[in-house]
Every structure is written in structure tokens, then in C-alpha cells.
Coordinates of N, CA and C in Angstrom, one line a residue:
M143 N -2.5 32.6 1.4 CA -3.5 32.6 2.4 C -3.2 33.7 3.4
P144 N -4.2 34.3 4.0 CA -4.0 35.4 4.9 C -3.3 34.9 6.2
K145 N -2.5 35.8 6.8 CA -1.8 35.5 8.0 C -2.5 36.4 9.1
F146 N -2.6 35.8 10.3 CA -3.2 36.5 11.5 C -2.3 36.4 12.7
I147 N -2.4 37.4 13.5 CA -1.8 37.4 14.9 C -3.0 37.2 15.9
I148 N -2.9 36.2 16.7 CA -4.0 36.0 17.7 C -3.4 36.4 19.1
E149 N -4.0 37.3 19.8 CA -3.6 37.6 21.2 C -4.5 36.8 22.1
R150 N -3.8 36.0 23.0 CA -4.6 35.2 23.9 C -4.1 35.7 25.3
E151 N -5.1 36.2 26.1 CA -4.8 36.6 27.5 C -4.9 35.3 28.4
I152 N -3.7 34.9 28.9 CA -3.6 33.7 29.7 C -2.8 34.1 31.0
P153 N -3.4 34.6 32.1 CA -2.7 34.9 33.2 C -1.7 33.8 33.7
G154 N -0.5 34.2 33.9 CA 0.6 33.2 34.3 C 1.1 32.4 33.1
A155 N 0.9 32.8 31.9 CA 1.4 32.0 30.8 C 2.9 31.8 30.8
G156 N 3.6 32.8 31.3 CA 5.1 32.7 31.4 C 5.5 31.7 32.4
D157 N 4.7 31.3 33.2 CA 5.0 30.2 34.2 C 4.6 28.8 33.8
L158 N 4.0 28.7 32.6 CA 3.6 27.4 32.2 C 4.9 26.5 32.0
T159 N 4.8 25.2 32.4 CA 5.9 24.3 32.4 C 6.0 23.8 30.9
K160 N 7.2 23.2 30.7 CA 7.4 22.5 29.4 C 6.2 21.5 29.1
E161 N 5.9 20.8 30.2 CA 4.8 19.8 30.1 C 3.4 20.4 29.7
D162 N 3.2 21.6 30.4 CA 1.9 22.3 30.1 C 1.9 22.8 28.6
L163 N 3.0 23.3 28.2 CA 3.1 23.8 26.8 C 3.0 22.6 25.8
T164 N 3.6 21.5 26.1 CA 3.5 20.3 25.3 C 2.0 19.9 25.2
G165 N 1.3 19.8 26.3 CA -0.1 19.4 26.3 C -1.0 20.4 25.5
I166 N -0.8 21.7 25.7 CA -1.5 22.7 24.9 C -1.2 22.6 23.4
S167 N 0.0 22.4 23.1 CA 0.4 22.3 21.7 C -0.2 21.0 21.0
Q168 N -0.2 19.9 21.8 CA -0.8 18.7 21.2 C -2.3 18.8 21.0
K169 N -3.0 19.5 22.0 CA -4.4 19.7 21.8 C -4.7 20.6 20.6
S170 N -3.9 21.6 20.4 CA -4.1 22.5 19.3 C -3.9 21.8 18.0
C171 N -2.8 21.0 17.9 CA -2.4 20.3 16.7 C -3.5 19.3 16.3
S172 N -4.1 18.6 17.3 CA -5.1 17.6 17.1 C -6.3 18.3 16.5
I173 N -6.7 19.4 17.0 CA -7.9 20.2 16.4 C -7.6 20.6 15.0
L174 N -6.4 21.2 14.8 CA -6.0 21.6 13.5 C -6.0 20.5 12.5
K175 N -5.6 19.3 12.9 CA -5.6 18.1 12.0 C -7.0 17.8 11.6
D176 N -8.0 17.9 12.5 CA -9.4 17.6 12.2 C -10.0 18.7 11.4
M177 N -9.5 19.9 11.5 CA -10.0 21.0 10.7 C -9.6 21.0 9.2
G178 N -8.4 20.4 9.0 CA -7.9 20.3 7.6 C -6.9 21.3 7.3
P179 N -6.3 21.3 6.1 CA -5.2 22.2 5.8 C -5.5 23.6 5.6
Q180 N -6.8 24.1 5.7 CA -7.1 25.5 5.4 C -6.6 26.4 6.6
I181 N -6.2 25.8 7.7 CA -5.7 26.6 8.8 C -4.4 26.0 9.3
Q182 N -3.4 26.8 9.5 CA -2.0 26.4 9.9 C -1.5 27.2 11.0
W183 N -1.0 26.6 12.0 CA -0.3 27.3 13.1 C 1.1 27.4 12.7
V184 N 1.7 28.6 12.7 CA 3.0 28.9 12.3 C 3.9 28.8 13.6
H185 N 3.7 29.7 14.6 CA 4.4 29.6 15.8 C 3.7 30.6 16.8
S186 N 4.2 30.5 18.1 CA 3.6 31.4 19.1 C 4.7 31.9 20.0
Y187 N 4.5 33.1 20.6 CA 5.3 33.7 21.6 C 4.6 33.8 22.9
V188 N 5.3 33.2 23.9 CA 4.7 33.2 25.3 C 5.3 34.3 26.1
T189 N 4.5 35.2 26.6 CA 5.0 36.3 27.5 C 4.4 36.1 28.9
E190 N 4.6 37.0 29.8 CA 4.2 36.8 31.2 C 2.7 36.4 31.3
D191 N 1.8 37.2 30.7 CA 0.4 36.9 30.8 C -0.4 36.8 29.5
K192 N 0.4 36.6 28.4 CA -0.3 36.5 27.1 C 0.5 35.5 26.2
V193 N -0.2 35.0 25.2 CA 0.4 34.2 24.2 C 0.0 34.8 22.9
Y194 N 1.0 35.1 22.0 CA 0.7 35.7 20.7 C 1.0 34.6 19.7
C195 N 0.0 34.2 18.9 CA 0.1 33.1 18.0 C 0.0 33.7 16.5
V196 N 0.8 33.1 15.6 CA 0.7 33.4 14.2 C 0.1 32.2 13.5
Y197 N -0.9 32.5 12.8 CA -1.7 31.5 12.0 C -1.9 31.9 10.6
N198 N -1.9 30.9 9.7 CA -2.4 31.2 8.3 C -3.8 30.6 8.3
A199 N -4.8 31.3 7.8 CA -6.1 30.9 7.7 C -6.9 31.7 6.7
P200 N -8.0 31.1 6.2 CA -8.7 31.9 5.2 C -9.4 33.1 5.7
D201 N -9.8 33.0 7.0 CA -10.6 34.1 7.6 C -10.6 34.1 9.1
E202 N -11.1 35.1 9.7 CA -11.1 35.2 11.2 C -12.0 34.1 11.8
K203 N -13.1 33.8 11.1 CA -14.0 32.8 11.6 C -13.3 31.5 11.8
T204 N -12.5 31.1 10.9 CA -11.8 29.8 11.0 C -10.9 29.8 12.3
I205 N -10.2 31.0 12.6 CA -9.4 31.1 13.8 C -10.3 31.0 15.0
M206 N -11.5 31.6 15.0 CA -12.4 31.5 16.1 C -12.9 30.1 16.3
D207 N -13.2 29.4 15.2 CA -13.6 28.0 15.3 C -12.6 27.1 16.0
H208 N -11.3 27.3 15.7 CA -10.2 26.6 16.3 C -10.1 26.9 17.8
A209 N -10.2 28.2 18.1 CA -10.2 28.6 19.5 C -11.3 28.0 20.3
E210 N -12.5 28.1 19.8 CA -13.7 27.5 20.5 C -13.5 26.0 20.7
A211 N -13.1 25.3 19.7 CA -12.9 23.9 19.8 C -11.9 23.5 20.8
G212 N -10.9 24.3 21.0 CA -9.8 23.9 21.9 C -10.0 24.6 23.3
G213 N -11.0 25.5 23.4 CA -11.1 26.2 24.7 C -10.0 27.2 24.9
F214 N -9.4 27.7 23.8 CA -8.4 28.6 23.9 C -9.0 30.0 23.8
P215 N -8.5 31.0 24.6 CA -9.0 32.4 24.4 C -8.4 32.9 23.1
A216 N -9.2 33.8 22.4 CA -8.7 34.5 21.3 C -9.3 35.9 21.5
N217 N -8.6 36.7 22.3 CA -9.1 38.0 22.8 C -9.0 39.0 21.7
K218 N -8.0 38.9 20.8 CA -7.9 39.8 19.7 C -7.3 39.1 18.5
I219 N -7.9 39.2 17.3 CA -7.4 38.6 16.1 C -7.1 39.8 15.1
T220 N -5.9 39.8 14.6 CA -5.6 40.9 13.7 C -4.9 40.3 12.4
Q221 N -5.5 40.7 11.3 CA -4.9 40.2 10.0 C -3.6 41.0 9.7
V222 N -2.6 40.3 9.3 CA -1.3 40.9 8.9 C -1.5 41.4 7.5
R223 N -1.1 42.7 7.4 CA -1.3 43.3 6.0 C 0.0 43.3 5.2
N224 N 1.1 43.3 5.9 CA 2.4 43.3 5.2 C 3.5 42.9 6.2
M225 N 4.6 42.5 5.8 CA 5.7 42.1 6.6 C 7.0 42.9 6.2
I226 N 7.8 43.3 7.2 CA 9.1 43.9 6.9 C 10.1 43.3 7.8
D227 N 11.3 43.3 7.4 CA 12.5 42.9 8.2 C 13.7 43.7 7.7
P228 N 14.9 43.4 8.3 CA 16.0 44.2 7.9 C 16.3 44.2 6.4
T229 N 15.9 43.1 5.7 CA 16.2 43.1 4.3 C 15.3 44.1 3.5
T230 N 14.2 44.5 4.1 CA 13.4 45.5 3.5 C 14.1 46.8 3.2
A231 N 15.1 47.1 4.0 CA 15.9 48.3 3.9 C 16.8 48.3 2.7
E232 N 17.0 47.1 2.1 CA 18.0 46.9 1.0 C 17.4 47.2 -0.3
S233 N 16.2 47.5 -0.4 CA 15.6 47.7 -1.8 C 16.0 49.0 -2.4

């Protein structure tokens, strides 16, 4: 299944409390459960004013459907074409 990086512009994201993040996560998971197994949230990185999410999904439209259902911004969606890490240097 294709992997996507979603950039969400959320001013003050780095100041969100544990409770805020818990609520946002619960809302997202609830929507994902209703959408079925074709979309999966892998994890997210919270920075000062943005959240970068990694999702597995069949296409960009499915990502947008999730964002719209949750009221989450999806300012930029980029499909991952390949992955590398330190073990890539060992080939």
C-alpha cells in the first residue's frame, strides 16, 4: 500500500497539551475505524507550527476524506517513493 506524508499547518501545535493530543488522536482513530482498513495512521511528528503525519492509504483522495471528516488540515500530501536509512549504506 502506498505511504504518504501529510503536512498539517497548525499554529501553536508544539504547545498542544497531552490532553489535546489525546483528544485529536482519539478523533482520528475513530474516523479511521469507520473508514476501514484501507487507510492506516503510522505515526506523526509535532513541531512548533506543523504536524507531519505518516499514513498508508491507497490514494491521496482517501487521505483527504479522512482530513475532511475530522476537520484536520491537510495542507500538503506527498507520496513516499522510497525509503533509506543507515542500513542502506551496507549494500
